Every structure is written in C-alpha cells, then in structure tokens.
Amino acid sequence: MSTDDNKTKLYHYDPSFGLAIAATAIFGAVFVGHVFLMMRHKAWYMAPFVVGVFGECAGYAVRRISAAKPHNTMLYIIQEMFIILAPACMAASHYMCFSRLITYVGEKYSPVRARRVTAVFVTFDVASFCIQGGGGALYSGNNTKNFRLAKAVLTVGFLIQIISFGIFAIFAIICTVLILIRGIYRTVSFASGDVTTGGYLLSHEGWYYGLETSGLHRC
C-alpha cells in the first residue's frame, strides 16, 4: 500500500491534534511513574503493564503525526496497532497481580490456585494478543481484499479479550460487593443495637448467616 492511497479517507472524522498530544503526555507520565515504581520495588511482574502503557504512549504519539497526514495509510495502521495491542499487556499484569494477591493472603482462602489464575487468564490474553496482531498484519498488507478478513480476525481477538477480562472482572466485582454488603451489615448492626437487646440485626441469627457467613463463603 502506498503512503498516500489516492487520498483514501482513513479516519471518519477530523482527528484532533490536541487530544492526541494530551493522551501522549498522560500515558508518558504514567509510563515514567510506573517504571520508577517497578524498579524501586523490584516489581517485575508489572513489566507487561509498563509495556502496555508505553504502547499507548507510542500509539498516541504516532496518532498525533497521523492527524497531520490523515491519508497516510502506514501511519494510521501503526497508531492503530499500538493502541489495539497495548491493553492486552496491561490486562496480563492485572491477572498476575491478582495471582500474587492470592499467594499473599493464602491459597487456602481461595477456591482457585494462584498458578491456575495466571495460566488460564494469561493464556487467553496471549491468544487475543496474537490474534489481534495477526489481524493487524492482514490489515497492513497490500491486498485490499484482506481488509474484510482482517476485520473479522480482529473482532475475534477482541471478543476473546472481552470474555476473558469480563469473567475476571465479574468475579472481582461480585467479591467486592459481597464484602461491601458484609461491611454495611456489620456497621448497621452495631450502630443500631444496644447492650441489652442488641438491636434487630444482632438479635436475628438469620441475618448473620445470610450476610456474614454466606457472603464471604461465596468470595
């Protein structure tokens, strides 16, 4: 593909210079901060996240250049691939952090082993990364007939990423909500009770097993 494909309209809008610069600056600052923290604390498991943030920064930097040359196909593809692939790296660090959290708290309190969390979710994450990369390679080829196939491949990659991270997020949200409900129950029960009667919640054991025991058991 030429760099100026007969003035093909790649963007369906006029790309903003200011927003691209702002995004580059924000991700650049986050990148520098996380590199410093990672090296200071020797938190090497955060390396995929740092790589992902760098990818976002690079993607928006190229997008700024692409905004000035909106008909340049190669610049458009480069910024798209950086921005598309970077979140997969960031998601990998989320899985690894969760795995380390399980190890820190104690695997006996978790229904899933830490290694299994990393193995399952990171495997899906790597698969989505590779599929999206393959779709990007097709998208950047010289054959315009590959565009439809490239879009289909990229869509599959995105779906795998959405399903994988979605399941992870749903479980995390459920556990968070259950712990929050337990905290509210404890707060209300002690705040509304007195020494003699104990209040409604403290004097009914069903609430204890329903909001205390059952909720944390599901976590």
mmCIF file of C-alpha atoms in Angstrom:
data_model
loop_
_atom_site.group_PDB
_atom_site.id
_atom_site.type_symbol
_atom_site.label_atom_id
_atom_site.label_comp_id
_atom_site.label_asym_id
_atom_site.label_seq_id
_atom_site.Cartn_x
_atom_site.Cartn_y
_atom_site.Cartn_z
ATOM 1 C CA MET A 1 0.000 0.000 0.000
ATOM 2 C CA SER A 2 1.319 3.428 -0.806
ATOM 3 C CA THR A 3 1.622 6.046 1.880
ATOM 4 C CA ASP A 4 -0.846 8.222 0.082
ATOM 5 C CA ASP A 5 -3.539 5.908 -1.260
ATOM 6 C CA ASN A 6 -5.278 8.271 -3.649
ATOM 7 C CA LYS A 7 -6.337 10.360 -0.685
ATOM 8 C CA THR A 8 -8.275 7.463 0.850
ATOM 9 C CA LYS A 9 -10.209 8.664 3.866
ATOM 10 C CA LEU A 10 -8.880 6.529 6.729
ATOM 11 C CA TYR A 11 -10.496 8.454 9.578
ATOM 12 C CA HIS A 12 -14.237 9.006 9.573
ATOM 13 C CA TYR A 13 -13.687 12.358 11.270
ATOM 14 C CA ASP A 14 -11.030 15.035 11.541
ATOM 15 C CA PRO A 15 -8.545 13.647 14.119
ATOM 16 C CA SER A 16 -7.743 16.035 16.947
ATOM 17 C CA PHE A 17 -4.179 17.264 17.416
ATOM 18 C CA GLY A 18 -4.793 18.444 20.975
ATOM 19 C CA LEU A 19 -6.380 15.228 22.239
ATOM 20 C CA ALA A 20 -3.571 13.134 20.745
ATOM 21 C CA ILE A 21 -0.950 15.338 22.424
ATOM 22 C CA ALA A 22 -2.814 15.221 25.749
ATOM 23 C CA ALA A 23 -3.125 11.420 25.618
ATOM 24 C CA THR A 24 0.575 11.103 24.751
ATOM 25 C CA ALA A 25 1.538 13.304 27.701
ATOM 26 C CA ILE A 26 -0.743 11.472 30.149
ATOM 27 C CA PHE A 27 0.420 7.990 29.167
ATOM 28 C CA GLY A 28 4.010 9.236 29.052
ATOM 29 C CA ALA A 29 3.765 10.471 32.639
ATOM 30 C CA VAL A 30 2.128 7.206 33.742
ATOM 31 C CA PHE A 31 4.884 5.252 31.969
ATOM 32 C CA VAL A 32 7.679 7.159 33.711
ATOM 33 C CA GLY A 33 5.955 6.820 37.086
ATOM 34 C CA HIS A 34 5.398 3.079 36.761
ATOM 35 C CA VAL A 35 8.945 2.437 35.529
ATOM 36 C CA PHE A 36 10.255 4.253 38.609
ATOM 37 C CA LEU A 37 7.981 2.318 40.984
ATOM 38 C CA MET A 38 8.658 -1.009 39.286
ATOM 39 C CA MET A 39 12.433 -0.591 39.555
ATOM 40 C CA ARG A 40 12.299 0.836 43.068
ATOM 41 C CA HIS A 41 10.222 -2.028 44.438
ATOM 42 C CA LYS A 42 11.597 -4.673 42.045
ATOM 43 C CA ALA A 43 8.012 -5.383 40.993
ATOM 44 C CA TRP A 44 8.959 -7.091 37.729
ATOM 45 C CA TYR A 45 5.510 -8.656 37.424
ATOM 46 C CA MET A 46 4.362 -5.162 36.443
ATOM 47 C CA ALA A 47 6.553 -5.248 33.314
ATOM 48 C CA PRO A 48 3.651 -6.179 30.977
ATOM 49 C CA PHE A 49 1.682 -3.211 32.333
ATOM 50 C CA VAL A 50 4.637 -0.876 31.722
ATOM 51 C CA VAL A 51 4.986 -2.226 28.181
ATOM 52 C CA GLY A 52 1.272 -1.663 27.635
ATOM 53 C CA VAL A 53 1.430 1.929 28.882
ATOM 54 C CA PHE A 54 4.432 2.566 26.625
ATOM 55 C CA GLY A 55 2.427 1.143 23.728
ATOM 56 C CA GLU A 56 -0.428 3.538 24.463
ATOM 57 C CA CYS A 57 2.005 6.469 24.670
ATOM 58 C CA ALA A 58 3.685 5.494 21.399
ATOM 59 C CA GLY A 59 0.329 4.912 19.736
ATOM 60 C CA TYR A 60 -0.988 8.371 20.552
ATOM 61 C CA ALA A 61 2.343 9.955 19.616
ATOM 62 C CA VAL A 62 2.073 8.360 16.179
ATOM 63 C CA ARG A 63 -1.603 9.333 16.082
ATOM 64 C CA ARG A 64 -0.549 12.966 16.518
ATOM 65 C CA ILE A 65 1.667 12.628 13.431
ATOM 66 C CA SER A 66 -1.060 10.723 11.612
ATOM 67 C CA ALA A 67 -3.536 13.513 12.386
ATOM 68 C CA ALA A 68 -1.351 15.846 10.334
ATOM 69 C CA LYS A 69 -1.246 13.293 7.500
ATOM 70 C CA PRO A 70 -4.696 11.682 7.634
ATOM 71 C CA HIS A 71 -4.268 9.999 4.236
ATOM 72 C CA ASN A 72 -1.031 8.213 5.166
ATOM 73 C CA THR A 73 -2.005 4.550 5.441
ATOM 74 C CA MET A 74 1.131 3.312 7.212
ATOM 75 C CA LEU A 75 0.948 5.916 9.983
ATOM 76 C CA TYR A 76 -2.717 5.104 10.501
ATOM 77 C CA ILE A 77 -2.024 1.371 10.807
ATOM 78 C CA ILE A 78 0.937 1.855 13.175
ATOM 79 C CA GLN A 79 -1.021 4.009 15.617
ATOM 80 C CA GLU A 80 -3.988 1.638 15.456
ATOM 81 C CA MET A 81 -1.865 -1.429 16.223
ATOM 82 C CA PHE A 82 -0.104 0.212 19.168
ATOM 83 C CA ILE A 83 -3.411 1.304 20.686
ATOM 84 C CA ILE A 84 -5.157 -2.006 19.914
ATOM 85 C CA LEU A 85 -2.465 -4.315 21.325
ATOM 86 C CA ALA A 86 -1.369 -2.308 24.390
ATOM 87 C CA PRO A 87 -4.388 -3.129 26.620
ATOM 88 C CA ALA A 88 -3.658 -6.873 26.317
ATOM 89 C CA CYS A 89 -0.297 -6.292 28.020
ATOM 90 C CA MET A 90 -1.944 -4.206 30.730
ATOM 91 C CA ALA A 91 -4.566 -6.897 31.355
ATOM 92 C CA ALA A 92 -1.818 -9.513 31.808
ATOM 93 C CA SER A 93 -0.425 -7.556 34.759
ATOM 94 C CA HIS A 94 -3.887 -7.396 36.345
ATOM 95 C CA TYR A 95 -4.073 -11.197 36.246
ATOM 96 C CA MET A 96 -0.560 -11.522 37.662
ATOM 97 C CA CYS A 97 -1.308 -9.032 40.461
ATOM 98 C CA PHE A 98 -4.432 -10.969 41.399
ATOM 99 C CA SER A 99 -2.421 -14.187 41.433
ATOM 100 C CA ARG A 100 0.169 -12.640 43.745
ATOM 101 C CA LEU A 101 -2.627 -11.327 45.981
ATOM 102 C CA ILE A 102 -3.959 -14.861 46.375
ATOM 103 C CA THR A 103 -0.466 -16.071 47.269
ATOM 104 C CA TYR A 104 -0.001 -13.242 49.767
ATOM 105 C CA VAL A 105 -3.338 -13.727 51.517
ATOM 106 C CA GLY A 106 -3.074 -17.516 51.390
ATOM 107 C CA GLU A 107 -4.189 -20.005 48.759
ATOM 108 C CA LYS A 108 -6.202 -21.894 51.366
ATOM 109 C CA TYR A 109 -8.681 -18.992 51.367
ATOM 110 C CA SER A 110 -9.153 -19.072 47.596
ATOM 111 C CA PRO A 111 -11.112 -21.696 45.643
ATOM 112 C CA VAL A 112 -8.675 -21.201 42.742
ATOM 113 C CA ARG A 113 -4.916 -21.689 42.935
ATOM 114 C CA ALA A 114 -2.748 -18.695 42.071
ATOM 115 C CA ARG A 115 -0.912 -20.535 39.290
ATOM 116 C CA ARG A 116 -4.189 -21.558 37.725
ATOM 117 C CA VAL A 117 -5.421 -17.958 37.634
ATOM 118 C CA THR A 118 -2.264 -16.833 35.844
ATOM 119 C CA ALA A 119 -2.210 -19.817 33.489
ATOM 120 C CA VAL A 120 -5.846 -19.566 32.388
ATOM 121 C CA PHE A 121 -6.311 -15.816 32.051
ATOM 122 C CA VAL A 122 -2.836 -15.004 30.715
ATOM 123 C CA THR A 123 -3.207 -17.796 28.132
ATOM 124 C CA PHE A 124 -6.428 -16.240 26.861
ATOM 125 C CA ASP A 125 -4.772 -12.823 26.957
ATOM 126 C CA VAL A 126 -1.800 -14.015 24.888
ATOM 127 C CA ALA A 127 -4.184 -15.704 22.454
ATOM 128 C CA SER A 128 -6.161 -12.495 21.969
ATOM 129 C CA PHE A 129 -2.903 -10.544 21.549
ATOM 130 C CA CYS A 130 -1.657 -12.928 18.838
ATOM 131 C CA ILE A 131 -4.991 -12.956 17.021
ATOM 132 C CA GLN A 132 -5.205 -9.163 17.091
ATOM 133 C CA GLY A 133 -1.609 -8.971 15.865
ATOM 134 C CA GLY A 134 -2.456 -11.342 13.018
ATOM 135 C CA GLY A 135 -5.460 -9.234 12.123
ATOM 136 C CA GLY A 136 -3.267 -6.158 12.141
ATOM 137 C CA ALA A 137 -0.769 -7.852 9.823
ATOM 138 C CA LEU A 138 -3.556 -8.635 7.364
ATOM 139 C CA TYR A 139 -4.842 -5.085 7.689
ATOM 140 C CA SER A 140 -1.438 -3.659 6.797
ATOM 141 C CA GLY A 141 -0.973 -5.863 3.741
ATOM 142 C CA ASN A 142 -1.017 -4.610 0.185
ATOM 143 C CA ASN A 143 -4.098 -6.603 -0.774
ATOM 144 C CA THR A 144 -7.243 -4.612 -0.088
ATOM 145 C CA LYS A 145 -9.257 -7.852 -0.341
ATOM 146 C CA ASN A 146 -7.790 -8.848 3.019
ATOM 147 C CA PHE A 147 -9.493 -5.963 4.807
ATOM 148 C CA ARG A 148 -12.716 -7.881 5.443
ATOM 149 C CA LEU A 149 -10.781 -10.892 6.751
ATOM 150 C CA ALA A 150 -8.603 -8.602 8.880
ATOM 151 C CA LYS A 151 -11.679 -7.042 10.476
ATOM 152 C CA ALA A 152 -13.099 -10.500 11.218
ATOM 153 C CA VAL A 153 -9.828 -11.677 12.800
ATOM 154 C CA LEU A 154 -9.539 -8.504 14.893
ATOM 155 C CA THR A 155 -13.144 -8.913 16.030
ATOM 156 C CA VAL A 156 -12.444 -12.478 17.210
ATOM 157 C CA GLY A 157 -9.370 -11.241 19.084
ATOM 158 C CA PHE A 158 -11.391 -8.509 20.780
ATOM 159 C CA LEU A 159 -14.148 -10.970 21.729
ATOM 160 C CA ILE A 160 -11.653 -13.329 23.385
ATOM 161 C CA GLN A 161 -10.188 -10.403 25.314
ATOM 162 C CA ILE A 162 -13.628 -9.131 26.354
ATOM 163 C CA ILE A 163 -14.818 -12.564 27.514
ATOM 164 C CA SER A 164 -11.606 -13.332 29.414
ATOM 165 C CA PHE A 165 -11.299 -9.978 31.164
ATOM 166 C CA GLY A 166 -15.072 -9.783 31.590
ATOM 167 C CA ILE A 167 -15.184 -13.057 33.545
ATOM 168 C CA PHE A 168 -12.249 -11.887 35.650
ATOM 169 C CA ALA A 169 -13.904 -8.515 36.319
ATOM 170 C CA ILE A 170 -17.299 -10.045 37.150
ATOM 171 C CA PHE A 171 -15.799 -12.336 39.784
ATOM 172 C CA ALA A 172 -13.786 -9.438 41.227
ATOM 173 C CA ILE A 173 -16.893 -7.206 41.341
ATOM 174 C CA ILE A 174 -19.036 -9.912 42.953
ATOM 175 C CA CYS A 175 -16.460 -10.472 45.692
ATOM 176 C CA THR A 176 -16.111 -6.725 46.232
ATOM 177 C CA VAL A 177 -19.886 -6.215 46.506
ATOM 178 C CA LEU A 178 -20.300 -9.145 48.910
ATOM 179 C CA ILE A 179 -17.538 -7.832 51.173
ATOM 180 C CA LEU A 180 -19.096 -4.348 50.990
ATOM 181 C CA ILE A 181 -22.514 -5.747 51.956
ATOM 182 C CA ARG A 182 -20.913 -7.571 54.877
ATOM 183 C CA GLY A 183 -19.285 -4.314 55.997
ATOM 184 C CA ILE A 184 -22.594 -2.445 55.788
ATOM 185 C CA TYR A 185 -24.327 -5.217 57.753
ATOM 186 C CA ARG A 186 -21.710 -5.070 60.493
ATOM 187 C CA THR A 187 -21.834 -1.270 60.646
ATOM 188 C CA VAL A 188 -25.637 -1.069 60.837
ATOM 189 C CA SER A 189 -25.952 -3.950 63.298
ATOM 190 C CA PHE A 190 -23.517 -2.463 65.798
ATOM 191 C CA ALA A 191 -24.658 1.143 65.294
ATOM 192 C CA SER A 192 -28.370 0.360 65.768
ATOM 193 C CA GLY A 193 -28.082 -2.119 68.627
ATOM 194 C CA ASP A 194 -27.750 -1.576 72.351
ATOM 195 C CA VAL A 195 -26.202 -3.532 75.202
ATOM 196 C CA THR A 196 -29.437 -5.207 76.377
ATOM 197 C CA THR A 197 -31.392 -6.084 73.222
ATOM 198 C CA GLY A 198 -28.622 -5.977 70.651
ATOM 199 C CA GLY A 199 -30.961 -4.486 68.060
ATOM 200 C CA TYR A 200 -32.910 -6.222 65.291
ATOM 201 C CA LEU A 201 -29.959 -7.441 63.212
ATOM 202 C CA LEU A 202 -27.916 -8.672 66.160
ATOM 203 C CA SER A 203 -30.928 -10.475 67.657
ATOM 204 C CA HIS A 204 -31.766 -12.441 64.485
ATOM 205 C CA GLU A 205 -29.245 -15.116 63.550
ATOM 206 C CA GLY A 206 -30.573 -15.454 60.005
ATOM 207 C CA TRP A 207 -29.089 -12.105 59.034
ATOM 208 C CA TYR A 208 -25.731 -13.228 60.438
ATOM 209 C CA TYR A 209 -25.572 -16.322 58.264
ATOM 210 C CA GLY A 210 -27.145 -14.580 55.292
ATOM 211 C CA LEU A 211 -24.903 -11.514 55.139
ATOM 212 C CA GLU A 212 -21.800 -12.564 57.075
ATOM 213 C CA THR A 213 -21.190 -16.266 56.511
ATOM 214 C CA SER A 214 -22.873 -16.821 53.150
ATOM 215 C CA GLY A 215 -21.462 -13.695 51.505
ATOM 216 C CA LEU A 216 -17.840 -14.346 52.423
ATOM 217 C CA HIS A 217 -18.197 -18.049 51.604
ATOM 218 C CA ARG A 218 -19.076 -17.108 48.012
ATOM 219 C CA CYS A 219 -15.926 -14.987 47.783
#
